[in-house]
Coordinates of C-alpha atoms and ligand atoms in Angstrom, one line a residue:
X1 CA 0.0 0.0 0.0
X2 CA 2.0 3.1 -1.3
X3 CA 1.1 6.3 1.1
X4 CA 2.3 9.1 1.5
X5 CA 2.5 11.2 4.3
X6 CA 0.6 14.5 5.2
X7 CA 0.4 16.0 8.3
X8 CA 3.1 18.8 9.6
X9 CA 4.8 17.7 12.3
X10 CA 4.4 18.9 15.9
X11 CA 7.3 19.0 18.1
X12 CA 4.9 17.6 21.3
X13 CA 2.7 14.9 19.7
X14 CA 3.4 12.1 16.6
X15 CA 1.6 12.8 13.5
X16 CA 1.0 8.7 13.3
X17 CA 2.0 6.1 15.9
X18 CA 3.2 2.1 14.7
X19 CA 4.9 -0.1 16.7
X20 CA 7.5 -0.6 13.9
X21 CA 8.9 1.6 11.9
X22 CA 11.1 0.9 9.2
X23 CA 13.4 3.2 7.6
X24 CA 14.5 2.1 4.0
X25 CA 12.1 0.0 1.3
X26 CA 15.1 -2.0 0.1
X27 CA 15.3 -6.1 0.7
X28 CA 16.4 -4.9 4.8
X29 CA 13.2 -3.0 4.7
X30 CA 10.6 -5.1 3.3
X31 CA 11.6 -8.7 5.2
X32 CA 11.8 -6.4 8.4
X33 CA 8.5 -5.2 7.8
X34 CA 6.7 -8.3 6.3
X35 CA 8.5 -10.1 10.1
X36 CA 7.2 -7.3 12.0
X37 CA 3.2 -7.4 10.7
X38 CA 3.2 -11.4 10.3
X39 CA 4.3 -11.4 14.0
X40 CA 1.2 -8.7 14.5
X41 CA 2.4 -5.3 15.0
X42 CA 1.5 -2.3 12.9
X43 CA 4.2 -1.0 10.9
X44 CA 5.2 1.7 8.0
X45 CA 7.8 1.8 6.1
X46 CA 9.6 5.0 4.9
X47 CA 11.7 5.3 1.3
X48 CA 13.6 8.2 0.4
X49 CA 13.5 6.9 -3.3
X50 CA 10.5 7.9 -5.3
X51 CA 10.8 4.3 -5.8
X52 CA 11.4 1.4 -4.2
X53 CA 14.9 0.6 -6.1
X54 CA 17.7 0.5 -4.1
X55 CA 21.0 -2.1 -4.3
X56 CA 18.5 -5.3 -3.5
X57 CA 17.0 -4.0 -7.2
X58 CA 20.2 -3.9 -8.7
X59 CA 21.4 -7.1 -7.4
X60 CA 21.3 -10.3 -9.1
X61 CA 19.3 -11.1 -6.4
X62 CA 21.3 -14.1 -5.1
X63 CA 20.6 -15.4 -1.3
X64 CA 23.1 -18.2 0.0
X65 CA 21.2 -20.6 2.2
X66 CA 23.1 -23.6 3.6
X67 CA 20.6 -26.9 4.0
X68 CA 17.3 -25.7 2.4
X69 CA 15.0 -28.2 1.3
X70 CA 15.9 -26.5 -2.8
X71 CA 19.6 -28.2 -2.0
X72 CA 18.1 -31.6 -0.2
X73 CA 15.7 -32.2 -3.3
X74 CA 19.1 -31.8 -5.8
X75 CA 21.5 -33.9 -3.7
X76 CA 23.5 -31.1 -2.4
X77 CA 24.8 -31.7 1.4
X78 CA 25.0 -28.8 3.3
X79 CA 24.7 -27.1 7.0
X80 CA 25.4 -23.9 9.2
X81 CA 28.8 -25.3 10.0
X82 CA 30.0 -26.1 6.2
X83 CA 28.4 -22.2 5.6
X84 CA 30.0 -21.2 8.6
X85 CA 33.9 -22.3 8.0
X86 CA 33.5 -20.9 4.3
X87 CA 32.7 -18.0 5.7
X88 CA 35.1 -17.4 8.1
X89 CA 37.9 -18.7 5.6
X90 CA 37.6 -16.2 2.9
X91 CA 36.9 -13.0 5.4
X92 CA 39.6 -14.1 8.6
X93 CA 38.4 -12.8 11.6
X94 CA 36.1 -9.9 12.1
X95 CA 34.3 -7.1 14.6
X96 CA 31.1 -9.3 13.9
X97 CA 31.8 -13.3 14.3
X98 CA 28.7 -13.3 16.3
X99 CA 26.9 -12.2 12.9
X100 CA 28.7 -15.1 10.9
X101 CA 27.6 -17.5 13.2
X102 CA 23.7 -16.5 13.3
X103 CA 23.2 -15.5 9.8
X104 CA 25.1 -19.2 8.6
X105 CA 22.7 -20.8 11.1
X106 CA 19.3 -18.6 10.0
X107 CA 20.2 -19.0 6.1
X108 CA 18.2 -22.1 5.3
X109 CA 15.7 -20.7 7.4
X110 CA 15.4 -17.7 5.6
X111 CA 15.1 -19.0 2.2
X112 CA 12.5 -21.3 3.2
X113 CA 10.4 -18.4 5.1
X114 CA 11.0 -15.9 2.0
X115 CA 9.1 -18.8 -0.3
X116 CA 6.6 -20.0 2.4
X117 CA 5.8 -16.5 4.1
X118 CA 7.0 -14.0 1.9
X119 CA 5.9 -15.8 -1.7
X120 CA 8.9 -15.0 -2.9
X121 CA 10.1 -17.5 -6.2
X122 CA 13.2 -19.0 -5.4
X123 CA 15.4 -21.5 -7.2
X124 CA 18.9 -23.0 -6.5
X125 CA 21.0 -21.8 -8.7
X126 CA 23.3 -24.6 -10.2
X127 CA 25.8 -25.0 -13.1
X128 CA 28.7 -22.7 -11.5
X129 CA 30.2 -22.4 -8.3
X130 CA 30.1 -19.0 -6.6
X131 CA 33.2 -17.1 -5.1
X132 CA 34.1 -18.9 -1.3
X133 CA 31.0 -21.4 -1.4
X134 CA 32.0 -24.9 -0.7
X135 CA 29.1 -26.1 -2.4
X136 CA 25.9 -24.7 -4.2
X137 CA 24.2 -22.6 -2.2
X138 CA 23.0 -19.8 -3.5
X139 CA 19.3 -19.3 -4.5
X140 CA 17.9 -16.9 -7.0
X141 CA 14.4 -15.7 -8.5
X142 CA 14.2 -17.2 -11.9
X143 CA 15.6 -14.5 -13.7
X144 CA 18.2 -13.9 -11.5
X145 CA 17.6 -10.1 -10.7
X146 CA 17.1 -8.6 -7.6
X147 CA 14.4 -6.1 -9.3
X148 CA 12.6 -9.8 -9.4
X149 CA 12.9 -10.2 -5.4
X150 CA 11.9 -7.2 -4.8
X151 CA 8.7 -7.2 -7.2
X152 CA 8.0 -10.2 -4.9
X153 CA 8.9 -8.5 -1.8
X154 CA 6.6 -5.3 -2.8
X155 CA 3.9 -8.0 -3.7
X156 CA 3.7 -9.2 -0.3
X157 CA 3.5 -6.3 1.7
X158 CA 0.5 -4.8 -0.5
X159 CA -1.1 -8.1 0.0
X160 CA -0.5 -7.5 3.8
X161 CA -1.6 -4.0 3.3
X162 CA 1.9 -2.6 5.0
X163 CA 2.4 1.0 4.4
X164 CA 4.8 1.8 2.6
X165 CA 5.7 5.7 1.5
X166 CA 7.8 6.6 -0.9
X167 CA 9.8 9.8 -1.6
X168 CA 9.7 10.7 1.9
X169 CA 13.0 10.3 3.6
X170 CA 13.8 10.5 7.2
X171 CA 15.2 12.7 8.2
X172 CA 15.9 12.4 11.9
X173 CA 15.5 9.9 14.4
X174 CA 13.9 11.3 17.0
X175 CA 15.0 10.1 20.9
X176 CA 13.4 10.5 24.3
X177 CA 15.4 9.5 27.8
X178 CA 17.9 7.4 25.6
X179 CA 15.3 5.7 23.8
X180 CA 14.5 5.9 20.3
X181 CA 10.9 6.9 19.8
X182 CA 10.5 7.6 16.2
X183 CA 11.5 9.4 13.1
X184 CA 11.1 13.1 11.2
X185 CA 10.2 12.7 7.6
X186 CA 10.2 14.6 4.7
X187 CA 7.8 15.0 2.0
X188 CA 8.7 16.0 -1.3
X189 CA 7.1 19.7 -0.9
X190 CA 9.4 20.0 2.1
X191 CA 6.7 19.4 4.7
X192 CA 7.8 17.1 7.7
X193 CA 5.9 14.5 9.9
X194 CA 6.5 12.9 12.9
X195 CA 6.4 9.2 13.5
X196 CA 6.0 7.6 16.6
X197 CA 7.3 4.0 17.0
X198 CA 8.2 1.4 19.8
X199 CA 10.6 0.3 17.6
X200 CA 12.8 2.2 15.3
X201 CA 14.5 -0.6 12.3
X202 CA 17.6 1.0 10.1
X203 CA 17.2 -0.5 7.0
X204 CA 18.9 2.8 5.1
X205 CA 21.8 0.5 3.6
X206 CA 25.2 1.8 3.8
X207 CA 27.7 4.7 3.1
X208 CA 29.0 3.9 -0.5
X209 CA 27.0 6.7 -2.2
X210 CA 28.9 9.3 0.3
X211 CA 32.5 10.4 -0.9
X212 CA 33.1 11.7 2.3
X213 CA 32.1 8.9 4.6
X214 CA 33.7 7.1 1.7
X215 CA 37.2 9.1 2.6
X216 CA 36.9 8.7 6.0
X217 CA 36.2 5.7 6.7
X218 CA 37.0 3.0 3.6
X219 CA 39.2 4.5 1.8
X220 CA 40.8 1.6 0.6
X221 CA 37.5 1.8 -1.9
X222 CA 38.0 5.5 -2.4
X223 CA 39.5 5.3 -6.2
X224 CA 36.5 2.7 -7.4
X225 CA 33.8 3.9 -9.2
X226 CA 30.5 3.6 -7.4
X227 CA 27.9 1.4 -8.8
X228 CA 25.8 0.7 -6.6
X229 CA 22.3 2.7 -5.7
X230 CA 22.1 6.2 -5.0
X231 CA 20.3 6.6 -2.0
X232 CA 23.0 4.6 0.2
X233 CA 24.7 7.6 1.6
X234 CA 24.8 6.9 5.7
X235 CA 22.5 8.3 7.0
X236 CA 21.7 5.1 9.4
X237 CA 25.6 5.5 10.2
X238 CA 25.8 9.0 11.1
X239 CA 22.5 8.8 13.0
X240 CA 23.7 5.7 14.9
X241 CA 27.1 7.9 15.8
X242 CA 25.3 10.8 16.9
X243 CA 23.6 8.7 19.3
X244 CA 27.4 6.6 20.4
X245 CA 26.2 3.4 18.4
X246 CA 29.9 0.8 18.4
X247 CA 30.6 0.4 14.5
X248 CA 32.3 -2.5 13.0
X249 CA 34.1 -3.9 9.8
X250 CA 33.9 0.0 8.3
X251 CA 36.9 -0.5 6.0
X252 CA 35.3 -3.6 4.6
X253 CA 33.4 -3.5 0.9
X254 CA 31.7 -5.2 -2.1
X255 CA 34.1 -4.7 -4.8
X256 CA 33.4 -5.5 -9.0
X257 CA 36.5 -6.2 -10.6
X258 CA 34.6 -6.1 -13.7
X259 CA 32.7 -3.0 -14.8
X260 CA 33.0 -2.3 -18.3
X261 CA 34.6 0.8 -18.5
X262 CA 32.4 2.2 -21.1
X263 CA 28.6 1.1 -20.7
X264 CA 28.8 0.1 -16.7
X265 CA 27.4 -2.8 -18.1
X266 CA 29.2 -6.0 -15.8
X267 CA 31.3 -8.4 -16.7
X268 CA 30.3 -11.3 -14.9
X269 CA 33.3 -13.0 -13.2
X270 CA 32.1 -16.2 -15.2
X271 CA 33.9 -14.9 -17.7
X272 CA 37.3 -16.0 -15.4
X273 CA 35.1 -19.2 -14.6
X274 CA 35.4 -20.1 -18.2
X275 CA 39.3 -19.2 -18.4
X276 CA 39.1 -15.5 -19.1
X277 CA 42.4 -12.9 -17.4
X278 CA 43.0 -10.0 -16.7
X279 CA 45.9 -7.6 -18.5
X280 CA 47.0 -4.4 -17.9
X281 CA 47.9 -1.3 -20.5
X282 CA 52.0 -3.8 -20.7
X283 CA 49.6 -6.8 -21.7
X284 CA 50.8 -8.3 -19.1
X285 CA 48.5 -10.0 -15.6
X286 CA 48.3 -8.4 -12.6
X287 CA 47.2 -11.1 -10.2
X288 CA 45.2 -14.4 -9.7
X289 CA 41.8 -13.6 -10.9
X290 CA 40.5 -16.4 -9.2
X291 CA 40.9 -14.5 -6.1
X292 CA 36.7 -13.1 -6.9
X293 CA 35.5 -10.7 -8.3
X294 CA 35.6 -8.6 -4.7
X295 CA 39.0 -9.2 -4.0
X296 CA 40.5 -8.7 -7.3
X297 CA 39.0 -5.6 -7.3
X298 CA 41.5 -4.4 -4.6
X299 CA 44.2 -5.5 -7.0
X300 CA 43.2 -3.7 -9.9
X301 CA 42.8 -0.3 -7.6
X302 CA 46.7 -1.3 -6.9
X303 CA 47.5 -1.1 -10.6
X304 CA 47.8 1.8 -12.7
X305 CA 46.8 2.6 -16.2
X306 CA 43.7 0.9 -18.8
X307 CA 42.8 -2.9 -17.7
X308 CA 41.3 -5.2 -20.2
X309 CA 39.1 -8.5 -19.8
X310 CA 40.6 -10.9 -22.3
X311 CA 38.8 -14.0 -23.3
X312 CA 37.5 -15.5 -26.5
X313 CA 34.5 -16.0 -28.9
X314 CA 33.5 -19.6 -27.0
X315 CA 33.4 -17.4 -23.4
X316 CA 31.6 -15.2 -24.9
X317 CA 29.1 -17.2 -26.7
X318 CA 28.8 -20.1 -23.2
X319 CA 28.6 -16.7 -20.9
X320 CA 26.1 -14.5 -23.1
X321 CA 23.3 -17.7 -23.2
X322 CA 23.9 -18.1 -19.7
X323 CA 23.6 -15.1 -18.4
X324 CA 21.7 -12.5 -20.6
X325 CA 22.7 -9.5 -19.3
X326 CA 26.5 -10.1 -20.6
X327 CA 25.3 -10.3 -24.2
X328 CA 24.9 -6.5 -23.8
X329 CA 28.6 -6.3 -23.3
X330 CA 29.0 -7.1 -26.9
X331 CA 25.8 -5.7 -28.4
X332 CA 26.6 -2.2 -26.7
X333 CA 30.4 -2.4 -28.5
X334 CA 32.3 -2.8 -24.7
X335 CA 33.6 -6.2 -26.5
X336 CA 37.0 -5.9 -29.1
X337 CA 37.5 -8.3 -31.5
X338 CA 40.4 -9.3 -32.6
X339 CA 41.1 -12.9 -34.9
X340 CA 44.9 -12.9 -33.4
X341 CA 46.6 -12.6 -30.6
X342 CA 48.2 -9.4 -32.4
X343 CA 45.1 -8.2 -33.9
X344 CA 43.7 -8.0 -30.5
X345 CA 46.2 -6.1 -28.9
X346 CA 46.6 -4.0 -32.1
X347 CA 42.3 -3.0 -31.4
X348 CA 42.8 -2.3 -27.6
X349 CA 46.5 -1.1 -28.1
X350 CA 48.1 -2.9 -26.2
X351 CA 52.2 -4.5 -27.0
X352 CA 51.5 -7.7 -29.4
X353 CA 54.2 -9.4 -28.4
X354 CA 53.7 -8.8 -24.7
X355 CA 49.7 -10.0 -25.3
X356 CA 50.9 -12.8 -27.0
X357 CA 53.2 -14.5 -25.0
X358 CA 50.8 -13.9 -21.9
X359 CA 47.8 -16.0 -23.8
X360 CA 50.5 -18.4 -24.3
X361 CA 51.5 -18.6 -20.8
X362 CA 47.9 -18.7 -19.7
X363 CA 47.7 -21.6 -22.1
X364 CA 50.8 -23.2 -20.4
X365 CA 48.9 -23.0 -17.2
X366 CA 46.0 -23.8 -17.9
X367 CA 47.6 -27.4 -19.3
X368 CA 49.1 -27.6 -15.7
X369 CA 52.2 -25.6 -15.7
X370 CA 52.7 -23.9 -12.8
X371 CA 51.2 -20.0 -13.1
X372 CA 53.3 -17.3 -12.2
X373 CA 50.5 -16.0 -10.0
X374 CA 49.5 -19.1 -8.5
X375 CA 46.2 -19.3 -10.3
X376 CA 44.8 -23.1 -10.9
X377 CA 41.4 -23.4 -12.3
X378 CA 41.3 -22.6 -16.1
X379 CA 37.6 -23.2 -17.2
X380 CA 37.1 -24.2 -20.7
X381 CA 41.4 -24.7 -20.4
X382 CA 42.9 -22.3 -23.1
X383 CA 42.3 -19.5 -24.7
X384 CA 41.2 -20.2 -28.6
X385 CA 40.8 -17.4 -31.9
X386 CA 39.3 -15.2 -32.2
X387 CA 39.5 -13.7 -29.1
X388 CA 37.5 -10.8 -27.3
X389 CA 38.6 -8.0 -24.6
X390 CA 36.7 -5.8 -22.9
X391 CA 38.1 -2.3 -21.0
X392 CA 37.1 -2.4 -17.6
X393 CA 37.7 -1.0 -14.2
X394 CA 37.2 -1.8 -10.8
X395 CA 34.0 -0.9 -9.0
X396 CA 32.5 -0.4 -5.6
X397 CA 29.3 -1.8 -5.2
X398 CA 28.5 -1.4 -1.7
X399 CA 30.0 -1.1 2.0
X400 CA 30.0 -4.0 4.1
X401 CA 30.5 -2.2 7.7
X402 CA 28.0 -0.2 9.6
X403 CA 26.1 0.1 13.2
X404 CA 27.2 -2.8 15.7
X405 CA 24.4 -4.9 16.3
X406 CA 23.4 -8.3 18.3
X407 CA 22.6 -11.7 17.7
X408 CA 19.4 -9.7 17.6
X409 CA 20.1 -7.1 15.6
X410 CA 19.5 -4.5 17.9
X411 CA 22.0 -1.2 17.9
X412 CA 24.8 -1.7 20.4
X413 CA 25.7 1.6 22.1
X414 CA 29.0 3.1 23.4
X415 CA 28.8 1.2 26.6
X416 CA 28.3 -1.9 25.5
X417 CA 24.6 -2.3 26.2
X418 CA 21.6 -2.3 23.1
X419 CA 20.2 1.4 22.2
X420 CA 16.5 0.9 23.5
X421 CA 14.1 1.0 20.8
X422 CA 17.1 0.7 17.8
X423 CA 17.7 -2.0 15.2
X424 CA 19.9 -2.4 12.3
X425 CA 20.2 -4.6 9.3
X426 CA 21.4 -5.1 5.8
X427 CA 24.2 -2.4 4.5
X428 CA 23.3 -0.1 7.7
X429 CA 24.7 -2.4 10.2
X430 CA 28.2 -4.1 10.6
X431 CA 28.7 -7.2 7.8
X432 CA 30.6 -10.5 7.8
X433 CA 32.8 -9.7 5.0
X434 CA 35.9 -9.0 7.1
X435 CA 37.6 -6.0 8.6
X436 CA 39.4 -4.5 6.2
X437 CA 38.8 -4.3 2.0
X438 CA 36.8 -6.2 -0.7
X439 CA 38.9 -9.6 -0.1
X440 CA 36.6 -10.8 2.8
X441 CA 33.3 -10.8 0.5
X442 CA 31.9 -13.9 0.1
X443 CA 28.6 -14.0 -2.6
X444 CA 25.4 -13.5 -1.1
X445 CA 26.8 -11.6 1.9
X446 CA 25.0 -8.6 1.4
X447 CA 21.5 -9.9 0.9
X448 CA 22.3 -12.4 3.4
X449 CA 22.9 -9.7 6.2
X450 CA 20.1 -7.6 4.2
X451 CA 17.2 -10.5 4.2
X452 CA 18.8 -12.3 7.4
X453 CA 19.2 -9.1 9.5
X454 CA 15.5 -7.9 8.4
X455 CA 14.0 -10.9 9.3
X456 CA 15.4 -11.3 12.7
X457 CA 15.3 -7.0 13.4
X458 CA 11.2 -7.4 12.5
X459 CA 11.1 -10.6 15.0
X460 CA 12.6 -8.9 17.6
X461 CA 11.5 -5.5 17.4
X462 CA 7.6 -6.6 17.8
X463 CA 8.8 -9.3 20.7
X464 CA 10.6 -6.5 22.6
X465 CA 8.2 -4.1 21.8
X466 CA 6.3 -6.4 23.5
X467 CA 2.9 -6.2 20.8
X468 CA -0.2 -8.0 21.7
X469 CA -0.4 -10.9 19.5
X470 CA -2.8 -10.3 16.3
X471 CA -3.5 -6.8 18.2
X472 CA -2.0 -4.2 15.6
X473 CA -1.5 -0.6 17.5
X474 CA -1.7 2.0 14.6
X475 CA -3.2 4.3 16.9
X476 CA -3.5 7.2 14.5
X477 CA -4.3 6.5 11.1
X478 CA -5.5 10.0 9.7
X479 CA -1.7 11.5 8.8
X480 CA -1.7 8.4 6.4
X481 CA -3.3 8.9 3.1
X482 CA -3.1 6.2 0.3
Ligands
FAD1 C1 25.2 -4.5 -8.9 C2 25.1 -5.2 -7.6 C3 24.9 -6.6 -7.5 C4 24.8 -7.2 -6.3 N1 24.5 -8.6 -6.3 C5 24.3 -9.2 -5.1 C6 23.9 -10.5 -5.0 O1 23.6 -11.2 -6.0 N2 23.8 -11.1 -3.7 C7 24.1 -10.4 -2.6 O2 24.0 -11.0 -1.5 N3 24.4 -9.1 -2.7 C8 24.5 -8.5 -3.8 N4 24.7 -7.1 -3.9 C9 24.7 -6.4 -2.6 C10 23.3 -6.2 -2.1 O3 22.5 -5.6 -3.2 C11 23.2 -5.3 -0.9 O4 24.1 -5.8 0.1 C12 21.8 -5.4 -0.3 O5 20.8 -5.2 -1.3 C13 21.6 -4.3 0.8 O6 20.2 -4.3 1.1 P1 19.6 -3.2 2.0 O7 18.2 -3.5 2.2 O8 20.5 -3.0 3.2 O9 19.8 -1.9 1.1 P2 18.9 -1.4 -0.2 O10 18.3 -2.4 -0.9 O11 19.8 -0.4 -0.9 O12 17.8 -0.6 0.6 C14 18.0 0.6 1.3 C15 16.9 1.5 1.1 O13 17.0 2.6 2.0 C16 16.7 3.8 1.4 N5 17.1 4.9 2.2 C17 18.4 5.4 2.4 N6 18.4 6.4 3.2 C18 17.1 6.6 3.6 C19 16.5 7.6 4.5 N7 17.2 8.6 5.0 N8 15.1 7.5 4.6 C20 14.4 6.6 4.0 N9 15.0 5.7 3.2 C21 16.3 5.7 3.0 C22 17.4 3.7 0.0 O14 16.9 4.6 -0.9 C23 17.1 2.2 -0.3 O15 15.9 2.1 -1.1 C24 24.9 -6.5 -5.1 C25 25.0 -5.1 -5.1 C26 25.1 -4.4 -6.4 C27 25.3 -2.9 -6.4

């Protein structure tokens, strides 16, 4: 139910009371609030977006969950403890272990709630392994977009008749005796109300969208170019500060390795799957691209000067019917034929000889000599003419630290204790991708904190807001227009 907000706000009394309110309508948002009203409290939820499109949209919408019934019914063994270790082994040891433990024991949980509760089409998604899972985990809507999830998730809470009002940012949480008790908003004529709320859920994503936050506090992301949505610029983390919310894991982000430097169209890191590299302006490789496409972002910020995706008319064919979205690469020109090694470099201008003997030596490798990076796995084994590059450059996608929060997602504050009435989830509160970079990032970590974090923030919220059972309290309802 898309409403929007009309009363001017009084400083003594709320405009409209819920128990929960949400701020942000991304994935975070939506599960939080879908938790929230199936557990039977009243509850809005406030976008600063005139739509509801934030990174969940953009995301390819993929959700790890270790032991769902999807994996059981296509042989795949898997538990929290398997998740777990994988997780731990790709990001080391982190401000939120606590977080890696829950989330890895909630995932199969959570995908089976988003398809029973939340009607939300999930399948597993086979036929390639993902960066740091052991096994396949990961499930996807069919068309493997996160605009898909959330066209689901937007489904659901119309049918539940949630509130939902866009283009009408908060703009400040507002706190009484230590406890949060609601939130300003702004309309898009400039006119603010007051919400009233037991329960106050962050759900604003993170700070990737802010140069400055950016600067201050990841800067190892600083030179990346930012991909991911507009409307994740901090405010959950300077509002969490203001108040003496602990952070975590701030230097921590989602990298790309792979935006195409001309259309910001991606090039999926199937691509290196398949036996694709990476070369630099000397036509030489830079690094093990098997590292992820998170991680070998943080390599390519390292280097200087043009990188170029090189792979070959069979990638690019196997890829392209895969995955859809990369035949744009090609269709929008981003993709440089060339029917030689020579001819290739010659088109992205690169030294021929130099491009040469590195397909050769990639060749070498990927017949099992050793690499002079280290790298192992070689896909469809070597490259074949005619061959294909693509310019590219690293990007930031999102970041992966924020506000501290519990096995309960609720804010933790300078001293230790949870902020009364605050909760956190998604990019807005600390992640499991590490301390320190893009290498800790795992696929599906962001939706999993996102979807994980929003389901158990909306549990917990209505259980210590302590709501009557099937007794909603939307005390005032006439500031709410639909
Ligand atoms: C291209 C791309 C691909 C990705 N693919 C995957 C993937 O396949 N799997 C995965 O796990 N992760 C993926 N991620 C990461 C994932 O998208 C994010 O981690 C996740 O969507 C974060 O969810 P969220 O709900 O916290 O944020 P969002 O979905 O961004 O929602 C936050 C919402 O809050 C709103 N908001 C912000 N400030 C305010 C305010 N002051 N008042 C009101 N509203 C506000 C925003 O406008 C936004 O709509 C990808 C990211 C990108 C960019």
């Amino acid at each position: 139910m898309t409403v929007t907000l009309t009363t001017a706000a009084t400083p003594e009394t709320p405009d409209i009371e819920v128990d929960v309110l949400v701020v942000g309508g991304g994935g975070c948002g939506l599960v939080a609030a879908i938790a929230a009203d199936a557990a039977g409290a009243s509850v809005a939820v406030l976008e600063k977006q005139s739509r509801l499109a934030g990174n969940t949209a953009l995301s390819s919408g993929s959700i790890p969950g270790a032991g769902t019934r999807l994996q059981a019914a296509a042989g795949v063994t898997d538990g929290p403890d398997v998740f777990r270790n994988d997780l731990m082994r790709v990001s080391g040891p982190h401000d939120a272990d606590h977080l890696t433990e829950r989330l890895a024991g909630l995932s199969a949980e959570l995908v089976e709630w988003l398809i029973d509760e939340a009607h939300v089409g999930l399948t597993l998604v086979a036929g390639y392994k993902h960066v740091g899972h052991s096994v396949t985990r990961l499930h996807a809507p069919p068309s493997r977009t996160g605009a898909e999830l959330m066209a689901d998730l937007e489904a659901e809470a119309e049918r539940r008749g949630i509130p939902v009002a866009p283009g009408q940012p908060v703009v400040e949480l507002t706190v009484a005796d230590g406890r949060v008790t609601g939130a300003i908003a702004r309309d898009p004529d400039g006119r603010e109300s007051r919400i009233g709320a037991k329960a106050v859920i962050l759900a604003a994503n993170g700070f990737g969208g802010a140069r400055d936050l950016v600067a201050e506090l990841c800067p190892g992301a600083q030179a990346a170019t930012y991909a991911g949505a507009t409307g994740s610029t901090g405010e959950a983390l300077r509002w969490g500060r203001a108040l003496g919310a602990r952070t975590g894991n701030l230097g921590a982000y989602q990298g790309h390795a792979g935006l195409a430097a001309r259309s910001g169209v991606l090039v999926t890191w199937t691509v290196v799957e398949r036996g694709g590299f990476v070369v630099d302006a000397s036509g030489q490789r830079i690094g093990d691209e098997t590292l992820g496409y998170s991680a070998f972002a943080g390599v390519e910020l390292a280097a200087t000067g043009p990188l170029f995706m090189v792979y070959d008319a069979r990638i690019e064919a196997d890829v392209a019917a895969g995955q859809p979205e990369f035949a744009e690469i090609a269709r929008m020109g981003d993709a440089v034929a060339g029917a030689t090694a020579g001819e290739l470099a010659q088109a992205i201008g690169v030294p021929g000889d130099a491009l040469t003997a590195t397909i050769d030596a990639a060749a070498a490798a990927a017949a099992g000599q050793a690499d002079a990076f280290g790298r192992t796995a070689w896909g469809l084994g070597a490259l074949q003419a005619p061959y294909r590059a693509t310019r590219i450059t690293p990007a930031l996608f999102h970041t992966q630290g924020g506000l501290a929060v519990d096995r309960d997602a609720r804010v933790i504050g300078a001293d230790g204790a949870p902020i009364p009435g605050l909760y956190a989830g998604g990019g807005a509160a600390t992640g499991i991708s590490g301390r320190d970079g893009g290498n800790g990032y795992v696929s599906g970590n962001g939706l999993l904190s996102a979807l994980g974090l929003g389901l158990i923030a909306g549990r917990s919220a209505v259980a210590d807001a302590a709501v009557p059972d099937g007794e909603p309290n939307l005390k005032v309802q006439q500031g709410v227009t639909t």
